[in-house]
Tab-separated table of C-alpha atoms in Angstrom:
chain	number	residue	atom	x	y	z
A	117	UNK	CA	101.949	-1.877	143.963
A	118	UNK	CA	99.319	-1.599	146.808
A	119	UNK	CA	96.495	-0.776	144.052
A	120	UNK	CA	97.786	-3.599	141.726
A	121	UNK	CA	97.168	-6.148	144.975
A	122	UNK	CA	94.018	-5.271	145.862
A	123	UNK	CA	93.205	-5.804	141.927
A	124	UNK	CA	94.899	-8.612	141.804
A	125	UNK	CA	92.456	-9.632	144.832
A	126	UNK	CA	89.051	-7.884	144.179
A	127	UNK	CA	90.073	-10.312	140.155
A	128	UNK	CA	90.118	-13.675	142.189
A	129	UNK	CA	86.848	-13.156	143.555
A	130	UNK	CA	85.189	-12.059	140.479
A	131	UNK	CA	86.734	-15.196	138.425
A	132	UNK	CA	85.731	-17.473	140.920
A	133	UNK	CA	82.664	-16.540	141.129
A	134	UNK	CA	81.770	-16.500	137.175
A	135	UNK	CA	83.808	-19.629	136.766
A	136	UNK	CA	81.876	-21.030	139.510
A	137	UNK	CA	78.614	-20.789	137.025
A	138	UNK	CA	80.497	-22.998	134.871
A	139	UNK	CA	81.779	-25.931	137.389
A	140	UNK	CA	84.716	-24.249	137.549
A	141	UNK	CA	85.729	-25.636	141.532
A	142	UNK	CA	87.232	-23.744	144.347
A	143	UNK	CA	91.276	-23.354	143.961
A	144	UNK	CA	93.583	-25.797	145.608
A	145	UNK	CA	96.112	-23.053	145.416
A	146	UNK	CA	98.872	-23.161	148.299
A	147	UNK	CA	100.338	-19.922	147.425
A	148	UNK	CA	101.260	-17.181	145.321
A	149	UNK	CA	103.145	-14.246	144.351
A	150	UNK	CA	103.766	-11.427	141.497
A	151	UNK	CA	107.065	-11.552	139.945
A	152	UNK	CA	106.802	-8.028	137.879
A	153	UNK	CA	104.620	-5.238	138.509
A	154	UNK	CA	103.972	-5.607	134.618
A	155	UNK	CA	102.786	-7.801	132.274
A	156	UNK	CA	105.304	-9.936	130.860
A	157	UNK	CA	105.827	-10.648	127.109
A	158	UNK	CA	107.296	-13.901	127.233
A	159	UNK	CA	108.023	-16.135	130.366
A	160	UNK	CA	109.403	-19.688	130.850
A	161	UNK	CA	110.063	-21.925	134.050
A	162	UNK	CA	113.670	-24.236	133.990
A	163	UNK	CA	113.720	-27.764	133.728
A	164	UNK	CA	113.244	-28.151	137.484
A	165	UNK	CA	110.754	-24.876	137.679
A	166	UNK	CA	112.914	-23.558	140.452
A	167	UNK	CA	113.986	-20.674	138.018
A	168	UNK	CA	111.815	-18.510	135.876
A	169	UNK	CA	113.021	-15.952	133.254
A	170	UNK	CA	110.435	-13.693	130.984
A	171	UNK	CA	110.771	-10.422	130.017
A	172	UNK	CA	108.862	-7.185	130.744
A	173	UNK	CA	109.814	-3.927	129.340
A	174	UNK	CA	112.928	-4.263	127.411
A	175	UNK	CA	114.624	-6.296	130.027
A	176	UNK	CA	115.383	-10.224	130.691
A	177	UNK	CA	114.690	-10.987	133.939
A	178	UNK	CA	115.877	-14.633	135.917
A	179	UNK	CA	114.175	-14.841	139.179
A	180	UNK	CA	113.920	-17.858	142.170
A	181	UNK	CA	110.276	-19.320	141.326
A	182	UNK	CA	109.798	-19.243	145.274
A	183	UNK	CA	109.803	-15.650	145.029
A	184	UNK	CA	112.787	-14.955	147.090
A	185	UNK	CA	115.537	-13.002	144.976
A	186	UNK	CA	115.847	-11.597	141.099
A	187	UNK	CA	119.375	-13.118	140.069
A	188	UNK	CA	119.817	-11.346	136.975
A	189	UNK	CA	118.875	-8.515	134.540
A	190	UNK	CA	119.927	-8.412	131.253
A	191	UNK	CA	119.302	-5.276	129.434
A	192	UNK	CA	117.910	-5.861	125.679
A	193	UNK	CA	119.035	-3.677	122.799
A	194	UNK	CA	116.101	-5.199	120.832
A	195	UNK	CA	112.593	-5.585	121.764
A	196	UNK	CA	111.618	-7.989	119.788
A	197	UNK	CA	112.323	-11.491	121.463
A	198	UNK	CA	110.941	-14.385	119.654
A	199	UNK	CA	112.033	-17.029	122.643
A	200	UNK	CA	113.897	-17.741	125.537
A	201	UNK	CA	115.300	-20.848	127.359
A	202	UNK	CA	117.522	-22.095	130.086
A	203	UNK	CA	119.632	-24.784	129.869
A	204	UNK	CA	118.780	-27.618	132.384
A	205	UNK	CA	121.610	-27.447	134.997
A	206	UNK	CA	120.585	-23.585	135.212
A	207	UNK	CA	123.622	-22.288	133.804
A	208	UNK	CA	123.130	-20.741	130.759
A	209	UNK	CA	120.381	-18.436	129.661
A	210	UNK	CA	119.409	-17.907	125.578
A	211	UNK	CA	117.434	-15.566	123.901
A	212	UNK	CA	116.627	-15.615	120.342
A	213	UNK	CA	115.896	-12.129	118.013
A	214	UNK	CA	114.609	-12.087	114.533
A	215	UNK	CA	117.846	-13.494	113.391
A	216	UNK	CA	120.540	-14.149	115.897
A	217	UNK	CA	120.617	-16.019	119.382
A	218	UNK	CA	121.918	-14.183	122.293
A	219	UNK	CA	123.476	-16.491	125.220
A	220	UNK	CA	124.180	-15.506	128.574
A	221	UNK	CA	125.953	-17.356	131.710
A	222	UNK	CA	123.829	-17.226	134.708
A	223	UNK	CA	126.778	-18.127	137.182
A	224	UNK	CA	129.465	-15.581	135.912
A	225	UNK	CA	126.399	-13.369	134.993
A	226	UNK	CA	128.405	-13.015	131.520
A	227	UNK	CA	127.117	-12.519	127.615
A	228	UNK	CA	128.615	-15.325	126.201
A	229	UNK	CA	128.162	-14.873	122.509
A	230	UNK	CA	125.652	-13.869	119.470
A	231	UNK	CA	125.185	-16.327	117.183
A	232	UNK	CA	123.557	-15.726	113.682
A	233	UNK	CA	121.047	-18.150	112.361
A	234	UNK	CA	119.053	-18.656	109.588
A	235	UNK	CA	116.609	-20.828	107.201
A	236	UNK	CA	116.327	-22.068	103.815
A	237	UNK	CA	113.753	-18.799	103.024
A	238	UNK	CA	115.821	-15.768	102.880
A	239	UNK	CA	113.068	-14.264	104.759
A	240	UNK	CA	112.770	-16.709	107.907
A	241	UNK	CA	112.736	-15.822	111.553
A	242	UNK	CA	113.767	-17.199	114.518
A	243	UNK	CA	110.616	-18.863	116.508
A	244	UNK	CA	111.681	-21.385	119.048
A	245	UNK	CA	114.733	-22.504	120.842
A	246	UNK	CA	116.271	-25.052	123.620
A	247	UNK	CA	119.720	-24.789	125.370
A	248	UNK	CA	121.801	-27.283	127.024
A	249	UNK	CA	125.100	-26.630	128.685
A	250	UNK	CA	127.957	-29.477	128.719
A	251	UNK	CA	128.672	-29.554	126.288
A	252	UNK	CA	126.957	-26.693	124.938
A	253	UNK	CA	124.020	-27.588	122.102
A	254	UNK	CA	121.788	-24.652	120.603
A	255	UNK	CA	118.605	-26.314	118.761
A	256	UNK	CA	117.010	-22.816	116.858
A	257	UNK	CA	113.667	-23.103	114.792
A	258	UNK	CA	112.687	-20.519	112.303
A	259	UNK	CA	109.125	-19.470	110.780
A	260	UNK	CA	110.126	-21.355	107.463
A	261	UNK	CA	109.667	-24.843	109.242
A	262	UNK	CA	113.824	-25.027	108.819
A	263	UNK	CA	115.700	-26.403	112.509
A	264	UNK	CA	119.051	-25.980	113.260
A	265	UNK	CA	121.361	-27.965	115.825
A	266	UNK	CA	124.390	-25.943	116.510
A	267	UNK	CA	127.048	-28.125	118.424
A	268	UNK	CA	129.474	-25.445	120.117
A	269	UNK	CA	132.011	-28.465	121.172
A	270	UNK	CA	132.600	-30.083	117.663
A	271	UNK	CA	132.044	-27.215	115.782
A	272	UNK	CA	129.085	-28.296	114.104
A	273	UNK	CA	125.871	-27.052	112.490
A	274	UNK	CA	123.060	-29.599	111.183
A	275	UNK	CA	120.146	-28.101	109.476
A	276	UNK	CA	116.929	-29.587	108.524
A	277	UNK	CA	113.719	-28.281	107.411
A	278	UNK	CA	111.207	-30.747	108.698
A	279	UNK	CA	108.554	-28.617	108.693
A	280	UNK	CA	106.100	-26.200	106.328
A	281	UNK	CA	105.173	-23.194	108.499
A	282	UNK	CA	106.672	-21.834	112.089
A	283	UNK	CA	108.623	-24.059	114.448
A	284	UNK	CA	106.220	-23.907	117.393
A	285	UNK	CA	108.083	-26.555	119.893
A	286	UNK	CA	111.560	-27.478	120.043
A	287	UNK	CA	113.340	-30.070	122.749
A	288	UNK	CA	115.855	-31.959	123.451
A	289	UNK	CA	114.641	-35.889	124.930
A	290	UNK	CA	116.311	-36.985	127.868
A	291	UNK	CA	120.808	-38.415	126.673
A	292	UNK	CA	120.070	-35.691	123.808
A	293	UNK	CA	119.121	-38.688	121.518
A	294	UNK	CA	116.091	-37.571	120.562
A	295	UNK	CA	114.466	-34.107	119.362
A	296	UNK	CA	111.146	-33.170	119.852
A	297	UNK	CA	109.312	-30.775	117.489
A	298	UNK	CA	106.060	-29.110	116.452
A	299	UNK	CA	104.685	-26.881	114.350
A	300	UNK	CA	102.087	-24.798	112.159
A	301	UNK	CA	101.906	-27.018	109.429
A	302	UNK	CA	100.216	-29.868	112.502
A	303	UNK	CA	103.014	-31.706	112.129
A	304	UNK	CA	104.517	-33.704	115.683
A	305	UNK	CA	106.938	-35.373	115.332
A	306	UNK	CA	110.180	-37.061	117.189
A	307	UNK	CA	113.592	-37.306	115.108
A	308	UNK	CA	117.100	-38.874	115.956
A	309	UNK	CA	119.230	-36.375	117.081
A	310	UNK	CA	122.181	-37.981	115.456
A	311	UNK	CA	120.794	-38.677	111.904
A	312	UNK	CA	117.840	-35.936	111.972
A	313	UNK	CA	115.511	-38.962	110.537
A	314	UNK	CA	112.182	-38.729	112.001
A	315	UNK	CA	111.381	-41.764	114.365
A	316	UNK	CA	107.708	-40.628	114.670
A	317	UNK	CA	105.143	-38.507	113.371
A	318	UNK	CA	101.529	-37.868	113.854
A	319	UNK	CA	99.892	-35.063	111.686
A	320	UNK	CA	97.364	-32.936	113.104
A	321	UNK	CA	94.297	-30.687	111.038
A	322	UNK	CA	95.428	-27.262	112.521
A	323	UNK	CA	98.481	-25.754	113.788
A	324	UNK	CA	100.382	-26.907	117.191
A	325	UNK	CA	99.834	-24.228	119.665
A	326	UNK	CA	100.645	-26.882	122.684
A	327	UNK	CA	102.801	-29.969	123.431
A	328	UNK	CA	103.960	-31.784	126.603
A	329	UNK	CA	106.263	-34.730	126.629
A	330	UNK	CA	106.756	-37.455	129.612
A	331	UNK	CA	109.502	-39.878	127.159
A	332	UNK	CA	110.025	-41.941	130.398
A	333	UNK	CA	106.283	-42.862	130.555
A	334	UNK	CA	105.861	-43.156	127.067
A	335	UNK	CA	103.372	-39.954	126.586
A	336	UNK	CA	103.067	-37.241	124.226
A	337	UNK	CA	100.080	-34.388	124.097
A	338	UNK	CA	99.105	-32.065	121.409
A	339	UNK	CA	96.543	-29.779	120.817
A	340	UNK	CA	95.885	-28.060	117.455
A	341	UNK	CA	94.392	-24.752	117.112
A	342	UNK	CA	90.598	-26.205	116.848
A	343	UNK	CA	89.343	-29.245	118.594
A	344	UNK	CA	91.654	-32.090	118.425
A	345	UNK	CA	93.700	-32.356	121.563
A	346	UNK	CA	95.572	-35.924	121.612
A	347	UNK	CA	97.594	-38.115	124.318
A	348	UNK	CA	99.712	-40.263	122.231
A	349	UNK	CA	102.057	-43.215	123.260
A	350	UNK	CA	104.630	-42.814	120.170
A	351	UNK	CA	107.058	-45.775	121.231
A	352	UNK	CA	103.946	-48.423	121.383
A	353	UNK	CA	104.196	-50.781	118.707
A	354	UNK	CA	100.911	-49.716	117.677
A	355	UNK	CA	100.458	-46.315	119.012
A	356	UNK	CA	97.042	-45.570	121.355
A	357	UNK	CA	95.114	-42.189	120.806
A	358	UNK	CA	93.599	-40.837	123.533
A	359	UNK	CA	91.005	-37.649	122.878
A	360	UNK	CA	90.639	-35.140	125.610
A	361	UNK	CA	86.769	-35.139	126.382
A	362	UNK	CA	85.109	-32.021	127.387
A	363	UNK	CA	81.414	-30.468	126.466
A	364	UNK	CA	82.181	-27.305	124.722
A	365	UNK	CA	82.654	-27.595	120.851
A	366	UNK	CA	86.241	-26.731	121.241
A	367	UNK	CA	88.789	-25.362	123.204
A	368	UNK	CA	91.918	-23.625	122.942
A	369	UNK	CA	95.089	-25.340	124.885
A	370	UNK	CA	98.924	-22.248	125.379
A	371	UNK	CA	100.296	-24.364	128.182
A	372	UNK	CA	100.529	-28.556	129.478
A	373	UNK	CA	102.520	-30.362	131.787
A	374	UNK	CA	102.548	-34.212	132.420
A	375	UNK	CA	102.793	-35.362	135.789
A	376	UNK	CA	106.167	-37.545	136.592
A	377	UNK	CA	104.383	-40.089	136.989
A	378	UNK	CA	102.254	-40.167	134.031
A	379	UNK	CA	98.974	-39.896	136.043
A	380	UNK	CA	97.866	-36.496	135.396
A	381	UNK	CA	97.848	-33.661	132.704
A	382	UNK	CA	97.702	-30.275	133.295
A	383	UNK	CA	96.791	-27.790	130.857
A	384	UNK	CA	96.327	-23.797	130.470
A	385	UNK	CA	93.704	-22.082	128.049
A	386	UNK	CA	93.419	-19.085	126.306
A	387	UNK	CA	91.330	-17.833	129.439
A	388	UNK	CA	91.946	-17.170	133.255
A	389	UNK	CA	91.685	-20.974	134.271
A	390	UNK	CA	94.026	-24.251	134.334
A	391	UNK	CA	92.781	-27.989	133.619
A	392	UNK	CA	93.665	-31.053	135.025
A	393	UNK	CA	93.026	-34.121	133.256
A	394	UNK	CA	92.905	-38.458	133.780
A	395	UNK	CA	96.145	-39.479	131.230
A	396	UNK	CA	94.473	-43.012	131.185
A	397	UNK	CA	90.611	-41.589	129.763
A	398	UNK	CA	91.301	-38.258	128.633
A	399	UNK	CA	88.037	-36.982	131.143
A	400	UNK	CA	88.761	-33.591	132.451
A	401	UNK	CA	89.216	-34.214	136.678
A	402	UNK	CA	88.421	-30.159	137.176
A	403	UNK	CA	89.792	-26.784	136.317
A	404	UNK	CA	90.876	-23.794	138.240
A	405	UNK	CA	90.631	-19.992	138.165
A	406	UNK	CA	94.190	-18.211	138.650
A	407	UNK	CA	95.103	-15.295	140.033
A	408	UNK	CA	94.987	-11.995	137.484
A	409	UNK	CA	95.781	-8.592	137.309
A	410	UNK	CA	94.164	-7.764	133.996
A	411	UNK	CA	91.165	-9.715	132.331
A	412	UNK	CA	93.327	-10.797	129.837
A	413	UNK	CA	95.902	-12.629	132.147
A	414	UNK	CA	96.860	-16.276	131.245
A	415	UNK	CA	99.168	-19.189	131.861
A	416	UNK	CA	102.585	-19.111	129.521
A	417	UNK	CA	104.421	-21.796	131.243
A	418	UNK	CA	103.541	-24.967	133.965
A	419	UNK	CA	105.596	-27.780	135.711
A	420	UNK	CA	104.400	-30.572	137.768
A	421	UNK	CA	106.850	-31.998	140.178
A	422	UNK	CA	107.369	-35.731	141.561
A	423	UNK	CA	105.240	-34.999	144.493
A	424	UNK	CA	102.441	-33.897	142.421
A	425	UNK	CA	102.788	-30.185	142.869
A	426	UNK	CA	101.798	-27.885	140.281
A	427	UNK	CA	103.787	-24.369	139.529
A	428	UNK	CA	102.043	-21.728	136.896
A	429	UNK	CA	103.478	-18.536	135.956
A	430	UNK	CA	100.638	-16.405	133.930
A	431	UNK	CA	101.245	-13.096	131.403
A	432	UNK	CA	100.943	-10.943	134.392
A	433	UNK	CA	103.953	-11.718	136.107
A	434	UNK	CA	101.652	-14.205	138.906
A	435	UNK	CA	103.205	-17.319	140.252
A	436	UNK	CA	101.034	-19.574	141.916
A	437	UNK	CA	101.426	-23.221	143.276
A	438	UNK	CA	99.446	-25.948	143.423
A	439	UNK	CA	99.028	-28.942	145.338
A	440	UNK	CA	96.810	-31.623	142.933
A	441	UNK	CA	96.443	-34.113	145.734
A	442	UNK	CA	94.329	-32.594	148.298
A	443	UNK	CA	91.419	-33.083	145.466
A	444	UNK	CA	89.513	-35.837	146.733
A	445	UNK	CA	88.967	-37.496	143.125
A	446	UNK	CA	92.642	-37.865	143.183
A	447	UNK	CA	93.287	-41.432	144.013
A	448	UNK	CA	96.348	-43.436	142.966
């Protein structure tokens, strides 16, 4: 543990300094702290970011974000998780395999149920899921494009296949009206939960490999695979398209988090930095080296809160926080 820190340290210093070259600017990191002693395979904050669960060799892991207790381990028969999730009051925990979704209760610290799942291809996988609790709603998408609401109260299964390729992004909108999806084939789109009939839809060149959603402010983001990285307003009557502007050719976008208040976006590359951006231009405000313990280390999951702070947990187990408005070209 003592050699991983001073890694962990000796890192910082090197990727500030090289990102420095690049106008990469000094950190305004308030804190941080390491949340496994090994990489982590897959890792995901809760609605609120005051939980995190990922797992790390073979086991599920729920921790306090704040770094101050592990509150459960789950032990996995199967190695191969596609996804995870927690519900949004905190209760229930999910886990999805190639073709069955495990859930867990984080209160009673109980397996709940497996629940078998499939596509329209014989041969599709699992490759996204969301879980809410009260009532209890499963929303499972597979690599055949196929998405599946399961409704544990009525007793009721709606299937759809919306999509051409892998489910990438799967949520529930705020009164469960609305579903959120994304995937492979560049498709975004936003469907009634009730009916499954898409609402909107914007079709992008390359696959999804990020989305971030502020419904209340009227804001969408994707990014595809390439170069096209979009803030949309999908309930406008005629939707605005705002391009992310930066100087490289292109850029690859895992992670992105709207601020609450519409403001700001913050996204995480395929390298050892973050991004913040202006929602109103699309001009990139500054980015940020993180913490690392290996050169490949980067962010798998974000959340910015009301007050403007920033949470980032990276693929080696490294939470850090974030306070966006001690930058001085932050004004409101």
């Amino acid at each position: 543990m003592y050699k991983s820190i001073i890694h962990i340290l000796l890192t910082a210093v090197l990727v500030t300094l090289l990102l420095g070259c690049d106008g990469v600017s000094e950190n305004p990191r308030q804190a941080f702290h390491q949340v496994s002693d090994v990489p982590i395979d897959l890792g995901v904050f809760s609605s609120h970011a005051d939980l995190v669960a990922f797992v790390a060799q073979g086991t599920l892991n729920i921790a306090k974000t704040d770094g101050s207790g592990v509150l459960a381990q789950f032990k996995l028969n199967e190695t191969k998780v596609t996804d995870i999730a927690i519900s949004q009051d905190n209760r229930l925990l999910a886990a999805s395999f190639t073709t069955y979704v495990v859930v867990w209760d984080l209160v009673d610290k109980v397996r709940l149920g497996q629940f078998d799942v499939s596509g329209e291809s014989e041969f599709a996988k699992t490759s996204k899921i969301a879980i809410y609790a009260h009532p209890m709603q499963l929303l499972v998408g597979m690599t055949d494009g196929t998405i599946s609401v399961i409704d544990f109260e009525n007793k009721l299964t709606k299937r759809i296949k919306y999509h051409d390729a892998r489910v990438s992004f799967l949520e529930l909108g705020a009164q469960r009206q609305l579903i959120l999806s994304a995937g492979h084939d560049g498709v975004v789109n936003i469907l009634n939960a009730s009916t499954l009939q898409p609402t909107f839809e914007h079709r992008l060149s390359k696959r999804v490999t990020s989305v971030a959603y502020n419904l209340s402010q009227n804001l969408l983001f994707a990014s595809d695979a390439l170069n096209e990285q979009i803030i949309l307003r999908p309930f406008s009557s005629e939707p605005e398209l705002i391009k992310l502007a930066y100087r490289e050719r292109f850029r690859w976008f895992r992670a992105a988090a709207f601020s609450p208040d519409g403001q700001y976006l913050a996204t995480g590359s395929s390298k050892s930095w973050w991004t913040l951006w202006d929602v109103n231009t699309g001009q990139e405000i500054d980015a940020y080296g993180i913490q690392a313990a290996t050169s490949t280390a980067l962010i798998v999951d974000m959340h910015i809160n009301k007050e403007r702070k920033l949470v980032t947990l990276n693929s080696d187990g490294i939470i850090e926080y974030w306070d966006i408005n001690i930058l001085k070209n932050l004004t409101r």
